[in-house]
PDB file of C-alpha atoms in Angstrom:
ATOM      1  CA  MET A   1      60.305  66.929 107.397  1.00 96.00           C
ATOM      2  CA  ASN A   2      61.221  63.326 108.311  1.00 98.00           C
ATOM      3  CA  VAL A   3      60.553  62.667 111.946  1.00 98.00           C
ATOM      4  CA  ALA A   4      61.610  59.503 113.884  1.00 98.00           C
ATOM      5  CA  PHE A   5      59.291  58.424 116.666  1.00 98.00           C
ATOM      6  CA  LEU A   6      61.357  56.123 118.926  1.00 98.00           C
ATOM      7  CA  MET A   7      59.540  53.545 121.051  1.00 97.00           C
ATOM      8  CA  ALA A   8      60.071  50.263 122.835  1.00 97.00           C
ATOM      9  CA  PRO A   9      57.970  47.237 121.553  1.00 97.00           C
ATOM     10  CA  GLU A  10      55.588  47.746 124.520  1.00 96.00           C
ATOM     11  CA  GLY A  11      54.413  50.476 126.868  1.00 96.00           C
ATOM     12  CA  VAL A  12      53.968  53.660 124.932  1.00 98.00           C
ATOM     13  CA  GLU A  13      51.005  55.852 125.982  1.00 98.00           C
ATOM     14  CA  GLN A  14      48.919  55.659 122.742  1.00 98.00           C
ATOM     15  CA  VAL A  15      47.705  59.239 122.710  1.00 98.00           C
ATOM     16  CA  GLU A  16      51.316  60.527 123.080  1.00 98.00           C
ATOM     17  CA  LEU A  17      52.137  58.630 119.877  1.00 98.00           C
ATOM     18  CA  THR A  18      49.029  59.165 117.826  1.00 98.00           C
ATOM     19  CA  GLU A  19      48.504  63.000 118.362  1.00 98.00           C
ATOM     20  CA  PRO A  20      52.029  64.013 117.591  1.00 98.00           C
ATOM     21  CA  TRP A  21      52.018  61.569 114.674  1.00 98.00           C
ATOM     22  CA  LYS A  22      48.884  63.214 113.247  1.00 98.00           C
ATOM     23  CA  ALA A  23      50.439  66.672 113.869  1.00 98.00           C
ATOM     24  CA  VAL A  24      53.520  65.750 111.787  1.00 98.00           C
ATOM     25  CA  LYS A  25      51.477  64.212 108.980  1.00 98.00           C
ATOM     26  CA  GLY A  26      49.095  67.306 109.058  1.00 98.00           C
ATOM     27  CA  ALA A  27      52.139  69.603 108.630  1.00 98.00           C
ATOM     28  CA  GLY A  28      53.174  67.628 105.560  1.00 98.00           C
ATOM     29  CA  GLY A  29      55.886  65.667 107.318  1.00 98.00           C
ATOM     30  CA  THR A  30      56.769  61.978 107.238  1.00 98.00           C
ATOM     31  CA  PRO A  31      56.669  60.173 110.610  1.00 98.00           C
ATOM     32  CA  THR A  32      58.570  56.892 110.999  1.00 98.00           C
ATOM     33  CA  LEU A  33      58.036  54.456 113.809  1.00 98.00           C
ATOM     34  CA  VAL A  34      61.425  53.316 114.966  1.00 98.00           C
ATOM     35  CA  SER A  35      61.660  50.637 117.715  1.00 98.00           C
ATOM     36  CA  THR A  36      64.137  48.331 119.366  1.00 98.00           C
ATOM     37  CA  GLY A  37      62.488  45.311 117.745  1.00 97.00           C
ATOM     38  CA  SER A  38      60.626  44.538 114.487  1.00 98.00           C
ATOM     39  CA  GLY A  39      56.942  43.733 113.966  1.00 98.00           C
ATOM     40  CA  THR A  40      54.562  45.806 115.995  1.00 98.00           C
ATOM     41  CA  ILE A  41      54.526  47.848 119.154  1.00 98.00           C
ATOM     42  CA  GLN A  42      51.781  47.461 121.855  1.00 98.00           C
ATOM     43  CA  ALA A  43      50.370  50.871 122.934  1.00 98.00           C
ATOM     44  CA  PHE A  44      48.479  51.538 126.191  1.00 97.00           C
ATOM     45  CA  HIS A  45      45.794  53.713 127.573  1.00 96.00           C
ATOM     46  CA  HIS A  46      47.419  54.197 130.981  1.00 91.00           C
ATOM     47  CA  LEU A  47      47.632  50.582 132.212  1.00 92.00           C
ATOM     48  CA  ASP A  48      45.293  48.970 129.752  1.00 96.00           C
ATOM     49  CA  LYS A  49      46.353  47.555 126.402  1.00 97.00           C
ATOM     50  CA  ALA A  50      45.231  49.662 123.416  1.00 97.00           C
ATOM     51  CA  ASP A  51      46.166  49.350 119.755  1.00 98.00           C
ATOM     52  CA  THR A  52      49.227  47.905 118.034  1.00 98.00           C
ATOM     53  CA  PHE A  53      51.295  49.784 115.474  1.00 98.00           C
ATOM     54  CA  PRO A  54      53.618  48.513 112.771  1.00 98.00           C
ATOM     55  CA  VAL A  55      57.358  49.220 113.212  1.00 98.00           C
ATOM     56  CA  ASP A  56      58.854  51.020 110.166  1.00 98.00           C
ATOM     57  CA  LYS A  57      62.476  50.753 111.160  1.00 98.00           C
ATOM     58  CA  VAL A  58      64.516  48.904 113.842  1.00 98.00           C
ATOM     59  CA  VAL A  59      66.861  51.306 115.754  1.00 97.00           C
ATOM     60  CA  GLY A  60      70.022  49.292 114.775  1.00 93.00           C
ATOM     61  CA  ASP A  61      69.120  49.418 111.109  1.00 97.00           C
ATOM     62  CA  THR A  62      68.554  53.159 110.788  1.00 97.00           C
ATOM     63  CA  GLY A  63      70.513  56.253 111.550  1.00 97.00           C
ATOM     64  CA  VAL A  64      70.064  59.826 112.657  1.00 98.00           C
ATOM     65  CA  SER A  65      71.080  61.126 109.197  1.00 98.00           C
ATOM     66  CA  GLU A  66      67.797  59.801 107.852  1.00 98.00           C
ATOM     67  CA  TYR A  67      65.701  62.196 109.925  1.00 98.00           C
ATOM     68  CA  ASP A  68      65.249  65.859 110.581  1.00 98.00           C
ATOM     69  CA  ALA A  69      63.936  65.481 114.140  1.00 98.00           C
ATOM     70  CA  LEU A  70      63.003  63.044 116.865  1.00 98.00           C
ATOM     71  CA  VAL A  71      59.952  62.562 119.026  1.00 98.00           C
ATOM     72  CA  LEU A  72      59.987  60.569 122.268  1.00 98.00           C
ATOM     73  CA  PRO A  73      56.482  59.602 123.464  1.00 98.00           C
ATOM     74  CA  GLY A  74      55.946  58.642 127.046  1.00 96.00           C
ATOM     75  CA  GLY A  75      54.144  56.026 128.987  1.00 95.00           C
ATOM     76  CA  VAL A  76      55.906  54.588 131.991  1.00 94.00           C
ATOM     77  CA  ALA A  77      57.207  51.259 130.528  1.00 96.00           C
ATOM     78  CA  ASN A  78      58.211  52.645 127.103  1.00 97.00           C
ATOM     79  CA  PRO A  79      61.106  54.929 128.149  1.00 97.00           C
ATOM     80  CA  ASP A  80      62.060  52.734 130.883  1.00 96.00           C
ATOM     81  CA  ALA A  81      62.727  49.978 128.352  1.00 97.00           C
ATOM     82  CA  LEU A  82      64.379  52.374 125.913  1.00 98.00           C
ATOM     83  CA  ARG A  83      66.897  53.548 128.483  1.00 97.00           C
ATOM     84  CA  MET A  84      68.070  49.981 128.983  1.00 97.00           C
ATOM     85  CA  ASP A  85      68.777  49.553 125.254  1.00 98.00           C
ATOM     86  CA  GLU A  86      72.239  50.883 124.269  1.00 98.00           C
ATOM     87  CA  ARG A  87      71.259  51.258 120.591  1.00 98.00           C
ATOM     88  CA  ALA A  88      68.221  53.405 121.551  1.00 98.00           C
ATOM     89  CA  VAL A  89      70.238  55.565 123.884  1.00 98.00           C
ATOM     90  CA  ALA A  90      72.879  56.025 121.238  1.00 98.00           C
ATOM     91  CA  PHE A  91      70.209  56.967 118.671  1.00 98.00           C
ATOM     92  CA  VAL A  92      68.815  59.612 120.987  1.00 98.00           C
ATOM     93  CA  LYS A  93      72.292  61.008 121.743  1.00 98.00           C
ATOM     94  CA  GLY A  94      72.979  61.081 118.024  1.00 98.00           C
ATOM     95  CA  PHE A  95      70.278  63.706 117.452  1.00 98.00           C
ATOM     96  CA  PHE A  96      71.910  65.915 120.083  1.00 98.00           C
ATOM     97  CA  ASP A  97      75.425  65.410 118.650  1.00 98.00           C
ATOM     98  CA  ALA A  98      74.020  66.319 115.229  1.00 98.00           C
ATOM     99  CA  GLY A  99      72.114  69.387 116.570  1.00 97.00           C
ATOM    100  CA  LYS A 100      68.741  68.050 115.421  1.00 98.00           C
ATOM    101  CA  PRO A 101      65.637  69.032 117.347  1.00 98.00           C
ATOM    102  CA  VAL A 102      64.207  66.592 119.894  1.00 98.00           C
ATOM    103  CA  ALA A 103      60.669  66.517 121.390  1.00 98.00           C
ATOM    104  CA  SER A 104      59.795  64.517 124.434  1.00 98.00           C
ATOM    105  CA  ILE A 105      56.662  64.146 126.578  1.00 98.00           C
ATOM    106  CA  CYS A 106      55.644  62.656 129.949  1.00 98.00           C
ATOM    107  CA  HIS A 107      58.059  59.958 130.943  1.00 98.00           C
ATOM    108  CA  GLY A 108      60.047  60.280 127.719  1.00 98.00           C
ATOM    109  CA  PRO A 109      62.836  62.352 129.310  1.00 98.00           C
ATOM    110  CA  TRP A 110      63.980  59.193 131.151  1.00 97.00           C
ATOM    111  CA  THR A 111      65.643  58.235 127.847  1.00 98.00           C
ATOM    112  CA  LEU A 112      67.280  61.716 127.740  1.00 98.00           C
ATOM    113  CA  VAL A 113      68.616  61.275 131.190  1.00 98.00           C
ATOM    114  CA  GLU A 114      70.178  57.996 130.207  1.00 98.00           C
ATOM    115  CA  ALA A 115      71.719  59.609 127.098  1.00 98.00           C
ATOM    116  CA  ASP A 116      73.302  62.272 129.362  1.00 98.00           C
ATOM    117  CA  VAL A 117      71.857  65.147 127.332  1.00 98.00           C
ATOM    118  CA  VAL A 118      69.861  67.105 129.976  1.00 98.00           C
ATOM    119  CA  ARG A 119      72.843  68.680 131.800  1.00 97.00           C
ATOM    120  CA  GLY A 120      72.555  72.485 131.570  1.00 97.00           C
ATOM    121  CA  ARG A 121      69.048  72.337 130.030  1.00 98.00           C
ATOM    122  CA  THR A 122      65.670  73.303 131.350  1.00 98.00           C
ATOM    123  CA  LEU A 123      62.850  70.870 130.667  1.00 98.00           C
ATOM    124  CA  THR A 124      59.454  69.527 131.982  1.00 98.00           C
ATOM    125  CA  SER A 125      58.082  66.072 132.340  1.00 98.00           C
ATOM    126  CA  TRP A 126      55.724  63.992 134.322  1.00 98.00           C
ATOM    127  CA  PRO A 127      56.376  65.286 137.829  1.00 98.00           C
ATOM    128  CA  SER A 128      57.895  62.017 139.060  1.00 97.00           C
ATOM    129  CA  LEU A 129      60.894  62.522 136.884  1.00 98.00           C
ATOM    130  CA  ARG A 130      61.837  65.872 138.406  1.00 98.00           C
ATOM    131  CA  THR A 131      64.480  64.417 140.790  1.00 98.00           C
ATOM    132  CA  ASP A 132      66.057  62.254 137.972  1.00 98.00           C
ATOM    133  CA  ILE A 133      66.324  65.387 135.758  1.00 98.00           C
ATOM    134  CA  ARG A 134      67.939  67.405 138.545  1.00 98.00           C
ATOM    135  CA  ASN A 135      70.247  64.586 139.443  1.00 98.00           C
ATOM    136  CA  ALA A 136      71.343  64.521 135.752  1.00 98.00           C
ATOM    137  CA  GLY A 137      72.164  68.281 135.800  1.00 98.00           C
ATOM    138  CA  GLY A 138      68.973  69.609 134.288  1.00 98.00           C
ATOM    139  CA  THR A 139      66.536  72.161 135.575  1.00 98.00           C
ATOM    140  CA  TRP A 140      62.984  70.873 135.873  1.00 98.00           C
ATOM    141  CA  VAL A 141      60.005  73.228 135.602  1.00 98.00           C
ATOM    142  CA  ASP A 142      56.295  72.546 135.894  1.00 98.00           C
ATOM    143  CA  GLU A 143      55.045  74.028 132.672  1.00 98.00           C
ATOM    144  CA  GLN A 144      52.681  72.817 129.924  1.00 98.00           C
ATOM    145  CA  VAL A 145      55.490  72.925 127.414  1.00 98.00           C
ATOM    146  CA  LYS A 146      59.091  74.054 127.660  1.00 98.00           C
ATOM    147  CA  VAL A 147      61.315  74.894 124.615  1.00 98.00           C
ATOM    148  CA  CYS A 148      65.065  74.929 125.635  1.00 98.00           C
ATOM    149  CA  THR A 149      67.607  76.236 123.175  1.00 97.00           C
ATOM    150  CA  ALA A 150      70.655  75.747 125.329  1.00 93.00           C
ATOM    151  CA  GLY A 151      73.279  74.137 123.040  1.00 88.00           C
ATOM    152  CA  PRO A 152      73.036  73.355 119.329  1.00 93.00           C
ATOM    153  CA  THR A 153      69.900  71.097 119.796  1.00 96.00           C
ATOM    154  CA  THR A 154      66.462  72.469 120.547  1.00 98.00           C
ATOM    155  CA  LEU A 155      64.663  70.385 123.144  1.00 98.00           C
ATOM    156  CA  ILE A 156      60.920  70.623 123.392  1.00 98.00           C
ATOM    157  CA  THR A 157      59.266  68.910 126.457  1.00 98.00           C
ATOM    158  CA  SER A 158      55.834  68.525 127.897  1.00 98.00           C
ATOM    159  CA  ARG A 159      54.210  66.984 131.014  1.00 98.00           C
ATOM    160  CA  LYS A 160      51.290  64.882 130.104  1.00 98.00           C
ATOM    161  CA  PRO A 161      48.516  63.984 127.574  1.00 97.00           C
ATOM    162  CA  GLY A 162      46.499  67.042 128.597  1.00 97.00           C
ATOM    163  CA  ASP A 163      49.336  69.250 127.273  1.00 98.00           C
ATOM    164  CA  LEU A 164      49.459  67.546 123.809  1.00 98.00           C
ATOM    165  CA  LYS A 165      48.021  70.512 121.779  1.00 98.00           C
ATOM    166  CA  ALA A 166      50.665  72.897 123.214  1.00 98.00           C
ATOM    167  CA  PHE A 167      53.379  70.223 122.839  1.00 98.00           C
ATOM    168  CA  CYS A 168      52.487  69.542 119.122  1.00 98.00           C
ATOM    169  CA  ASP A 169      52.247  73.267 118.297  1.00 98.00           C
ATOM    170  CA  ALA A 170      55.675  73.905 119.980  1.00 98.00           C
ATOM    171  CA  PHE A 171      57.530  71.054 118.335  1.00 98.00           C
ATOM    172  CA  LEU A 172      56.093  71.720 114.898  1.00 98.00           C
ATOM    173  CA  ALA A 173      57.265  75.305 115.142  1.00 97.00           C
ATOM    174  CA  GLU A 174      60.774  74.077 115.966  1.00 95.00           C
ATOM    175  CA  PHE A 175      60.835  71.244 113.495  1.00 96.00           C
ATOM    176  CA  ARG A 176      60.003  73.529 110.505  1.00 88.00           C
TER     177      ARG A 176
END
């Protein structure tokens, strides 16, 4: 199981990267940090700088065909930057076009909204995204984790770091 973790160079909520990463590795999978720039990404604990992590692949130099699934960690700045990068948005949309599972937590669905892949789907997120999701044609629910099987792509979403255990359990079940 090869899993792409897509992030901007700055702004990812560290625990929303590290816990799903550990879950993929623990299940025998291979996580790959994909970003819009090379070098390292700067993670955060809420608004405070945390650790940096090395980028494995740049989004313009890799393709959906190299992965079995996609994880979109949150943090406020991370998905906000991703949704402004055409290559990142196309990369996300490519997983839906290929029918490959996608997991997204917290503010991560902002990138899904930009990729125009939430229409007709039910998902959860950080509560401040509910209007964006509804305006994009999705149904927002306040649940710990939501697995939506509408369409050929399974979408697994979660609200916040407190939901990480349920989120990881749910996406691993779908990614296998």
